[in-house]
Structure formats: structure tokens, C-alpha cells
Coordinates of C-alpha atoms and ligand atoms in Angstrom, one line a residue:
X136 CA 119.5 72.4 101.1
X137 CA 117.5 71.8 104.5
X138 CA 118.1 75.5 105.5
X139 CA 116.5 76.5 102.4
X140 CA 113.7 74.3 102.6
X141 CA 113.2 76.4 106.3
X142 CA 114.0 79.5 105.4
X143 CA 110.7 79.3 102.2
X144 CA 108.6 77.5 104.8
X145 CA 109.6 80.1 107.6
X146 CA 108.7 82.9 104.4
X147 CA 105.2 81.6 103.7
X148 CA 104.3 81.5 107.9
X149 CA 104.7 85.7 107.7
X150 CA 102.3 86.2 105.6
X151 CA 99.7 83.8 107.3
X152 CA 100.4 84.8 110.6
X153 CA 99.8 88.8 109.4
X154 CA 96.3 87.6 108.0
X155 CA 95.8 86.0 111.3
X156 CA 96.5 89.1 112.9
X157 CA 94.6 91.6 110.6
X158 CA 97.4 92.9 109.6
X159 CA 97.6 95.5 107.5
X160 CA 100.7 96.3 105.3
X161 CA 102.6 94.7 102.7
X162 CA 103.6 91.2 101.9
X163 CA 99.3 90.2 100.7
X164 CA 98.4 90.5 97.6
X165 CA 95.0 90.1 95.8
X166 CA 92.8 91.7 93.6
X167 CA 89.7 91.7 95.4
X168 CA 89.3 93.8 98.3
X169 CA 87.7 90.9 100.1
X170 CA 90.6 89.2 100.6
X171 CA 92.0 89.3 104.8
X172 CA 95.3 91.5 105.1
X173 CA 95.5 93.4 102.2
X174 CA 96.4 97.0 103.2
X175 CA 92.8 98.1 102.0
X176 CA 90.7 95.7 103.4
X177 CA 90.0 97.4 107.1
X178 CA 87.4 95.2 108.2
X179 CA 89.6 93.7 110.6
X180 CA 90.4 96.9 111.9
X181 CA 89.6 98.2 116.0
X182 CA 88.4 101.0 114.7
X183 CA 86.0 99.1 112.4
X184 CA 84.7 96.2 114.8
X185 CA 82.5 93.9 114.0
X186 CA 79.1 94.7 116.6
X187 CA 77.0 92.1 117.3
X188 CA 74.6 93.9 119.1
X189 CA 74.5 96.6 116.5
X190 CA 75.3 94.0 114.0
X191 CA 77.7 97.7 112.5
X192 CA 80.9 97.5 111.7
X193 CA 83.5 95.2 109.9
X194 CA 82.6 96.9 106.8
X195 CA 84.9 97.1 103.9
X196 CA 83.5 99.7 101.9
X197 CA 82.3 102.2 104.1
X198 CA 85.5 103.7 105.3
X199 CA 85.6 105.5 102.1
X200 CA 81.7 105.0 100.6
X201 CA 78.6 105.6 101.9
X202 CA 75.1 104.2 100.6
X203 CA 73.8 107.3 102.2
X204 CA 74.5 111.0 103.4
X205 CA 77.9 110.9 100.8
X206 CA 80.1 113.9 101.0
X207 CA 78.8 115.9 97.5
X208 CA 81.8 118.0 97.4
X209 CA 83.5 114.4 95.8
X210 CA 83.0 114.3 92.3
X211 CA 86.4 112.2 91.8
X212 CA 85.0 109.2 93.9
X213 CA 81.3 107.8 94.3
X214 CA 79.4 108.1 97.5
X215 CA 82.2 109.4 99.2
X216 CA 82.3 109.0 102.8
X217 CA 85.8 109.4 104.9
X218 CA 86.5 112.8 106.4
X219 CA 88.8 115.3 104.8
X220 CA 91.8 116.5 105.7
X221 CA 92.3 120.5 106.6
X222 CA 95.9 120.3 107.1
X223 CA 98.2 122.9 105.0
X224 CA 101.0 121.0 102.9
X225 CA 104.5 121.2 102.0
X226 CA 104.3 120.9 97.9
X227 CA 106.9 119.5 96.0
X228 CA 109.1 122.0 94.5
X229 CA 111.7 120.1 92.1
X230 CA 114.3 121.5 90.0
X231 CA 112.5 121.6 86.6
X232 CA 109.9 124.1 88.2
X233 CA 109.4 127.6 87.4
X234 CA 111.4 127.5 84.3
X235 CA 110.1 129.1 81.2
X236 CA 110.3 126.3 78.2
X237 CA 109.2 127.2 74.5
X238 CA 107.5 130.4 76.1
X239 CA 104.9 128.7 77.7
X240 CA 105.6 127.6 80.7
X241 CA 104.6 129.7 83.8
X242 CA 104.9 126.9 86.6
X243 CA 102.5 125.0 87.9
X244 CA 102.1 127.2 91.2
X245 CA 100.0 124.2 93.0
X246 CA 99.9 125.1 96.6
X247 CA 97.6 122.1 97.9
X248 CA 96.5 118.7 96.6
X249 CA 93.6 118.5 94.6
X250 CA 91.5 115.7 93.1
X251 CA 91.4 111.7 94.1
X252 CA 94.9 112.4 95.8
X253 CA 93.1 114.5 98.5
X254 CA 91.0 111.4 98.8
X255 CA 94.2 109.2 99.6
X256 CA 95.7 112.0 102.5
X257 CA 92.7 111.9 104.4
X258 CA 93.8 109.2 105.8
X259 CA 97.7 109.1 104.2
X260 CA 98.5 112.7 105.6
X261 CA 98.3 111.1 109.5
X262 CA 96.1 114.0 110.1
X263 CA 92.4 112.8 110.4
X264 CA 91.6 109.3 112.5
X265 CA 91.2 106.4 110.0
X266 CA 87.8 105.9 111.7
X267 CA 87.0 109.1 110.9
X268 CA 83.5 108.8 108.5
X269 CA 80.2 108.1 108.2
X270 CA 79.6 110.9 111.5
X271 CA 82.3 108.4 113.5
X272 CA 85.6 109.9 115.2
X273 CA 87.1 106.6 116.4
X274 CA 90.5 105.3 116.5
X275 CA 93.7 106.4 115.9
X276 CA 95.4 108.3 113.0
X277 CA 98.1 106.2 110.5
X278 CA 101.5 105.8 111.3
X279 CA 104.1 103.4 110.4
X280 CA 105.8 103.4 106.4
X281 CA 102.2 104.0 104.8
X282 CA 102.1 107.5 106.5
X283 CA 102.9 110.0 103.9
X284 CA 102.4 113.7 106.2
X285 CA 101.8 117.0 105.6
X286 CA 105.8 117.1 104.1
X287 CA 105.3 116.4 100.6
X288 CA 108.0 117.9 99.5
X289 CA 109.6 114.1 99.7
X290 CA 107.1 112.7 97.3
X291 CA 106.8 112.7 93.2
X292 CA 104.8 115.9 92.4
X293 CA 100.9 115.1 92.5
X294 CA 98.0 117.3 91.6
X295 CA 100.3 118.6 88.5
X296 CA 98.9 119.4 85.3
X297 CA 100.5 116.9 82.8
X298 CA 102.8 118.9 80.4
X299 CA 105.3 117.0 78.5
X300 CA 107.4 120.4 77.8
X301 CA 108.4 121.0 81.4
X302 CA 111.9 119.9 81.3
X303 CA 111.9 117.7 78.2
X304 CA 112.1 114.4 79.8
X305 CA 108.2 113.2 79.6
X306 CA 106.5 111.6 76.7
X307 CA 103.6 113.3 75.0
X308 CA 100.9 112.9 76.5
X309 CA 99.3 110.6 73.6
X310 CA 102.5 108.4 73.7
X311 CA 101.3 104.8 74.0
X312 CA 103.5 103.1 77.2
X313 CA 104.6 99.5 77.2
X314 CA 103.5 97.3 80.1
X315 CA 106.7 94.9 81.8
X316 CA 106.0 91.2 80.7
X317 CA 106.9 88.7 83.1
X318 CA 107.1 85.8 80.5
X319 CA 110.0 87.6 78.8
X320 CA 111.7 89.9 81.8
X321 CA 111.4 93.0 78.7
X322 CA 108.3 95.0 77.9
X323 CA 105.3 94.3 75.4
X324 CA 102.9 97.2 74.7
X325 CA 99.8 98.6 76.9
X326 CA 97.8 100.0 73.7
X327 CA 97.3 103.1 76.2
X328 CA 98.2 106.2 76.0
X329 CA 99.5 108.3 78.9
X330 CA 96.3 110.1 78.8
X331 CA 95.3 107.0 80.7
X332 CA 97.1 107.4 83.9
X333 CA 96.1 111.0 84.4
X334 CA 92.9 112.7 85.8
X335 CA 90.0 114.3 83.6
X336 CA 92.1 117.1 84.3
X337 CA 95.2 116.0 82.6
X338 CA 97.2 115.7 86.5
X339 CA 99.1 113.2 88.0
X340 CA 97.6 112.0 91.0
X341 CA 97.8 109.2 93.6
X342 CA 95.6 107.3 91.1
X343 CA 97.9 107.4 88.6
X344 CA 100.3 104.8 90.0
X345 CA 97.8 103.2 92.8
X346 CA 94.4 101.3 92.4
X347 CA 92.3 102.3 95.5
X348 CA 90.9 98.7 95.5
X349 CA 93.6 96.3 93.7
X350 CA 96.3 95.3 95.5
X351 CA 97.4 92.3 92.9
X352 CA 100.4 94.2 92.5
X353 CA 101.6 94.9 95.5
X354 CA 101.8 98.5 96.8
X355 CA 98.1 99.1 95.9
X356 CA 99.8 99.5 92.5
X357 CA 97.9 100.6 89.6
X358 CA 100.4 98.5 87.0
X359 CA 103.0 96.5 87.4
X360 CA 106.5 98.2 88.2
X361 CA 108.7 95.4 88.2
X362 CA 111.5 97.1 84.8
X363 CA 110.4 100.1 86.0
X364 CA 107.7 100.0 83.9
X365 CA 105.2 102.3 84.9
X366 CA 108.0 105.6 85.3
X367 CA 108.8 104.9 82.2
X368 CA 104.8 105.1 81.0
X369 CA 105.7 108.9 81.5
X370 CA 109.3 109.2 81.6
X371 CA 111.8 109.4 79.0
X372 CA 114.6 107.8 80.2
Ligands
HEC20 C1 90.2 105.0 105.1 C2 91.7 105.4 105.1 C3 92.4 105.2 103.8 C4 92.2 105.8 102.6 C5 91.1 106.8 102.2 C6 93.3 105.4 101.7 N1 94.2 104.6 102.4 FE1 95.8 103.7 101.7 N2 96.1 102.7 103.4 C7 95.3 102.9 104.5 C8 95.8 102.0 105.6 C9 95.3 102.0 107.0 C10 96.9 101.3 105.0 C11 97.8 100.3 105.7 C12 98.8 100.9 106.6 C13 99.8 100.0 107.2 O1 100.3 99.1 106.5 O2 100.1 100.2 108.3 C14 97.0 101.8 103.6 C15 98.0 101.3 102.8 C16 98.3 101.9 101.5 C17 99.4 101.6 100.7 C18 100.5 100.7 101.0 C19 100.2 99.3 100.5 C20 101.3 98.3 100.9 O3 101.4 97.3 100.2 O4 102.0 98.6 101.9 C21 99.3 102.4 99.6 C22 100.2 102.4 98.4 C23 98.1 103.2 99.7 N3 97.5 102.8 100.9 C24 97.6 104.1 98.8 C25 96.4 104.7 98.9 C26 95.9 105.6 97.8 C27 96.6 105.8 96.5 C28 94.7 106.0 98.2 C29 93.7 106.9 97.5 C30 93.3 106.3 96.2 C31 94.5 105.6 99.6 N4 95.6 104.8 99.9 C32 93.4 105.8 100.4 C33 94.3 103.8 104.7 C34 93.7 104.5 103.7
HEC21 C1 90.5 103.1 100.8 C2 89.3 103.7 100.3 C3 88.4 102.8 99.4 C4 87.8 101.6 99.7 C5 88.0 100.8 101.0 C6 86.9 101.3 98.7 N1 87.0 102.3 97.7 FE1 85.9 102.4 96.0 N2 86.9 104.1 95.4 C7 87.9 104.7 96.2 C8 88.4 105.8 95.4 C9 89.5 106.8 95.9 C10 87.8 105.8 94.2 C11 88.0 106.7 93.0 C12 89.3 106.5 92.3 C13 89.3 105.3 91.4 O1 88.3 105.1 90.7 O2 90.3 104.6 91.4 C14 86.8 104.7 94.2 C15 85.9 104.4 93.2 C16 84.9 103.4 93.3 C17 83.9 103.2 92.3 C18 83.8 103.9 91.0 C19 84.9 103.5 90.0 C20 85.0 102.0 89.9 O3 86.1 101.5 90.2 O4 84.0 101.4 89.4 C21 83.1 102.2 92.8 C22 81.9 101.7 92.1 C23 83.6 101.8 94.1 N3 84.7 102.6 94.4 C24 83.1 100.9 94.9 C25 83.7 100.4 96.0 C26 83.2 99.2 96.8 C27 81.9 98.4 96.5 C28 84.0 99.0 97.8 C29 84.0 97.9 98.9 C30 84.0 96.6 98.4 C31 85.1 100.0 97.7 N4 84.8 100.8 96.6 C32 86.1 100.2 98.7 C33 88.2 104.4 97.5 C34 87.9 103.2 98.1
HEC22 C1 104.6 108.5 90.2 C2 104.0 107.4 90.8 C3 103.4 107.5 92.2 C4 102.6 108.5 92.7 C5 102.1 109.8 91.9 C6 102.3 108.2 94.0 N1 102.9 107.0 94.4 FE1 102.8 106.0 96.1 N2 104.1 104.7 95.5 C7 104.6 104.5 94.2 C8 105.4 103.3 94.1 C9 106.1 102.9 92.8 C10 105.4 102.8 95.4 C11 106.1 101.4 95.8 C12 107.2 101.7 96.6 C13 108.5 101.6 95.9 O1 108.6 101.2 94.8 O2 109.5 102.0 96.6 C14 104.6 103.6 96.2 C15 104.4 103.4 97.6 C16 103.4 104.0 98.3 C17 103.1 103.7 99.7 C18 103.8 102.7 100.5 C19 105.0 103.2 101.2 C20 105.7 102.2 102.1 O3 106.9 102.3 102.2 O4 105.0 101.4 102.7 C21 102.1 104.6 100.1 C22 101.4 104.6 101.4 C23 101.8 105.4 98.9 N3 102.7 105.1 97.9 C24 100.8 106.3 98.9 C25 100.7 107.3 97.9 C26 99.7 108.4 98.0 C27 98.8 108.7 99.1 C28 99.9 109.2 96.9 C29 99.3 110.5 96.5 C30 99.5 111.5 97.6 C31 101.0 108.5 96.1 N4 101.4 107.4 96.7 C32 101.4 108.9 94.8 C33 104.3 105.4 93.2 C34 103.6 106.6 93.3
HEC23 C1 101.5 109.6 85.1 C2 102.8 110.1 84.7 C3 104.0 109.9 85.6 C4 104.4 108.6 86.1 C5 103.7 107.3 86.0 C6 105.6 108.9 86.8 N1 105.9 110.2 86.8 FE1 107.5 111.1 87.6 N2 106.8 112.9 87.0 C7 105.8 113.2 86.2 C8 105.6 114.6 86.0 C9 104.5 115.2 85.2 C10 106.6 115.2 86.8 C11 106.8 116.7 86.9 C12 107.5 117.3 85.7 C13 109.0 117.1 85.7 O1 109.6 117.4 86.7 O2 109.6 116.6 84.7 C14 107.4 114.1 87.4 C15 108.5 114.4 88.1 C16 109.4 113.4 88.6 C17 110.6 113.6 89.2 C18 111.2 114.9 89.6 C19 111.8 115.6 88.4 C20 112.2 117.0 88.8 O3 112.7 117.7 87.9 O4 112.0 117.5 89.9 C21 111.2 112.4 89.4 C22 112.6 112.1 90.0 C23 110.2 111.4 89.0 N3 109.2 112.0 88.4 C24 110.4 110.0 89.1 C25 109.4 109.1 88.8 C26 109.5 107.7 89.2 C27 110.7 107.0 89.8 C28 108.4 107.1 88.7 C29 107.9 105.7 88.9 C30 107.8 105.2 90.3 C31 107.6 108.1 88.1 N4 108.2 109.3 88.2 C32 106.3 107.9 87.5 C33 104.9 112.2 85.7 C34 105.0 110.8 86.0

């Protein structure tokens, strides 16, 4: 009993002692992006120093918005303000593409990332400095478990158009997923459709599993995945 009692009180200290420290990563969660530690929140960051000369820095915004002088190629993010990635990637190529289904299927053919997910990998590609915006080159690039590279051939297809024929193992697109409920372990219904997880474009992106800004789920999730719930928004299975 007493080594229990050690090891929760020894389980709460991590997560202090990473707030303490700025840092970033898992184990904080919070819905706000003001809250200290959460992987999004940078303004504890060296590359984002507070100045009190300049009375700059510390920001929590600006990394990826601008007030001012926004990037207006963006049209997927307001006021956007980190710089952009110019690497080449390695696309994913899984089994169920190029196939012909019901004669209408051509493949998808994507050669680079496209909408909010090229947002993400300019900084999740390792590529361009995090400290890279507003005209600033500073500090170093990402490394660590949140580094995705240029090898995305590892990673679930993104910046795909939506088509629930490819392979035969997606809902339709108007299929209305069921959210996990924690006060029953099961499921309980969204009222969305998956319509609602894509882009205006009808793709899966980053932004179809992740919230830029919440992190109330852990893994800057965009719903809760505990029962698999949120493959299963698109996935027959
Ligand atoms: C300004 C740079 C930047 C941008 C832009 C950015 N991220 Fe991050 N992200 C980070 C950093 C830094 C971390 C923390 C890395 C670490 O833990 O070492 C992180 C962590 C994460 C994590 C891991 C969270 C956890 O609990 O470990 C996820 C998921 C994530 N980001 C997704 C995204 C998505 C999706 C987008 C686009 C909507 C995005 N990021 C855009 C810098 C960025
Ligand atoms: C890690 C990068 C990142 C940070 C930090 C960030 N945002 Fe965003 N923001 C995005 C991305 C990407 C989108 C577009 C995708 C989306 O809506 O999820 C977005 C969308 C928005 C939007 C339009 C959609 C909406 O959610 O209303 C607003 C407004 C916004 N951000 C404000 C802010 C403010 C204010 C802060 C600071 C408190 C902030 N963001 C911090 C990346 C970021
Ligand atoms: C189909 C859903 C889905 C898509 C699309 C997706 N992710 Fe994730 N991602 C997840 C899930 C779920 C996790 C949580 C980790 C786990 O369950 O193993 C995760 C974890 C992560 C992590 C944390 C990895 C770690 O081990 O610390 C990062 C960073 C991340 N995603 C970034 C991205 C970026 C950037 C994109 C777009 C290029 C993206 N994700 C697209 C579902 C997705
Ligand atoms: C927004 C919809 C959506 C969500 C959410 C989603 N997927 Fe996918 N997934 C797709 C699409 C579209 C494809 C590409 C078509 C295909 O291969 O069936 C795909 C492909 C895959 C593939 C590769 C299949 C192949 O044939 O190469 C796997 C495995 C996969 N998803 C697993 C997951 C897991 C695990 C999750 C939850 C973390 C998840 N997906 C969440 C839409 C989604």
C-alpha cells in the first residue's frame, strides 16, 4: 500500500517538474493554450525569450500568427506567420492505392502535402528552425518523438482527397461517427458527419485528428481516441 501511495505521488511530481522546466511534450493537458507545458504553448521556449529590454518575446501566438505582415499565400490559417517548409517528401504509398474501384478510381497521385498539414511540417518536418517567423531565424530545428521528417511514407496518408470507394473500408463521407463516452467505456453518437473532420477540400489532413490549439486530449488531439474512436469516425472496421 505505501509503495503505491509513492509511486502516484512520485507520478504527479513529473508532470510539475516538466512545467517547471518548460517542458514541452506530453504528460500536460489543457484546453487553453495558456496553460505552462503544453506541447503548444512555446512561450517558455529559448528561442522565444521573454526581453525585457525589448519587452519581445514569450509570445504564444506569434510562432504561428502575426497581427501584421501575415504570409497571404495561407488561406487555411489566419494571419499566418511561421516559415514554410521547401523540403521534397516521401508520400505515403499504401496498398489500396492505384487500384481502379467501380471505374472511378485513378489514384490519388499526391506528390507533396497540401493544406493546414503543410502548416504543421513547418515545423513537424525538422526542416525549418522553430524560431523561424515573423523575419526571425533563431533556434534550433525539432527533434525528439514530435519530429515527423521528410519520410512520410511512415505516417497515415494526409493531403488525400476523402473517397469512401478506395478500398471499401471507409464510411461515406455523410456517415454520422460516434464519439467514445467515458461514463460508459462504449460509444454515444457525435451528430457529425465525417464531412466534419476533413478539409473544404474533402482531404484528410493533420487537422483532422489534431486541434492546433487544444491539447485537453492529449496528443494535441482533435477528439478523444480512447475505443479507438476517432479511426473508427472514418474507418469501417
Ligand atoms: C511553431 C512550430 C509548430 C507548429 C507550426 C506546429 N507544431 Fe506541433 N509541436 C511543436 C513543438 C515544438 C512540439 C513539442 C515537441 C516536443 O515535445 O519536444 C509540438 C508537439 C506536437 C504534438 C505532440 C503533442 C504531445 O502531446 O506530445 C502534436 C500531436 C503536434 N505538435 C501536432 C501539430 C499539428 C497537427 C500542427 C498543425 C495544425 C502543428 N503541430 C503545428 C511545434 C509546432
Ligand atoms: C502551433 C501553431 C499555432 C499556435 C501556437 C496558435 N495557432 Fe491559431 N491556428 C493554427 C492553425 C494551424 C490554424 C488553422 C487550423 C485550425 O483552425 O485548426 C489556426 C487557426 C486559428 C484561428 C481561426 C480558427 C479558430 O480556431 O477560430 C484563430 C482565430 C487563431 N488560430 C488564433 C490563435 C491565437 C489567438 C493564438 C494564441 C493564443 C493561436 N491561434 C495560437 C496554429 C496555431
Ligand atoms: C488519422 C489521424 C491522424 C493524422 C491524419 C495525423 N495524426 Fe498525428 N497522431 C494521431 C494520433 C492518434 C496520435 C497519438 C499517438 C498514438 O495514438 O500513438 C498522433 C500523434 C502525433 C504526434 C506525437 C508523436 C509522438 O510520439 O510524440 C505528432 C507530433 C503528430 N501526431 C503530428 C502530426 C502531423 C504533423 C500530422 C500531419 C502531417 C499528423 N500528425 C496527422 C493521429 C493522426
Ligand atoms: C478523417 C478520416 C480518417 C480518420 C479519422 C482516420 N483515417 Fe485512416 N485513412 C483514411 C483515408 C481516407 C485513408 C486512405 C484510403 C485507404 O487506404 O483506405 C486512410 C488510410 C489508413 C490506413 C492505410 C490503409 C492502406 O490501405 O494503406 C491505415 C492503416 C489507417 N488509415 C489507419 C487509421 C488509424 C489507426 C486511425 C486512427 C488513429 C485512422 N486511420 C483515422 C481516413 C481516415
Amino acid at each position: 500500500m505505501k509503495k503505491l501511495i509513492i509511486s502516484a505521488a512520485l507520478g504527479l511530481m513529473i508532470p510539475l517538474m516538466s512545467i517547471a522546466q518548460s517542458t514541452l511534450g506530453p504528460g500536460v493537458t489543457g484546453s487553453s493554450l495558456t496553460v505552462a507545458g503544453l506541447p503548444h504553448n512555446f512561450s517558455g521556449q529559448t528561442w522565444n525569450a521573454y526581453n525585457a529590454t525589448t519587452m519581445q518575446g514569450g509570445q504564444i501566438c506569434q510562432p504561428c500568427h502575426t497581427p501584421h505582415n501575415a504570409d497571404l499565400t495561407v488561406t487555411e490559417a489566419p494571419l499566418w506567420n511561421h516559415q514554410f517548409s521547401t523540403a521534397a517528401y516521401q508520400m505515403y504509398t499504401g496498398f489500396d492505392f492505384g487500384t481502379l474501384v467501380s471505374g472511378v478510381y485513378t489514384g490519388y497521385g499526391v506528390t507533396a502535402p497540401d493544406g493546414t498539414s503543410k502548416l504543421c511540417l513547418s515545423c513537424h518536418d525538422g526542416a525549418v528552425a522553430l524560431g523561424a517567423y515573423g523575419g526571425q531565424t533563431g533556434g534550433a530545428a525539432l527533434t525528439g518523438g514530435a519530429l515527423l521528417d521528410l519520410d512520410l511514407r511512415n505516417d497515415h496518408p494526409i493531403s488525400i482527397p476523402y473517397d469512401s470507394l478506395v478500398g471499401g473500408g471507409l464510411h461515406t463521407p455523410t456517415y454520422i461517427y460516434n464519439n467514445f463516452n467515458p461514463a460508459t467505456g462504449g460509444y454515444i453518437t457525435s451528430g457529425r458527419a465525417v464531412t466534419a473532420r476533413l478539409d473544404a477540400a474533402g482531404k484528410v489532413q493533420c487537422t483532422s485528428c489534431h486541434s492546433a490549439h487544444s491539447n485537453s486530449r492529449g496528443y494535441q488531439l482533435g477528439m478523444d481516441n480512447r475505443g479507438s474512436a476517432l479511426c473508427l469516425a472514418c474507418h469501417k472496421k
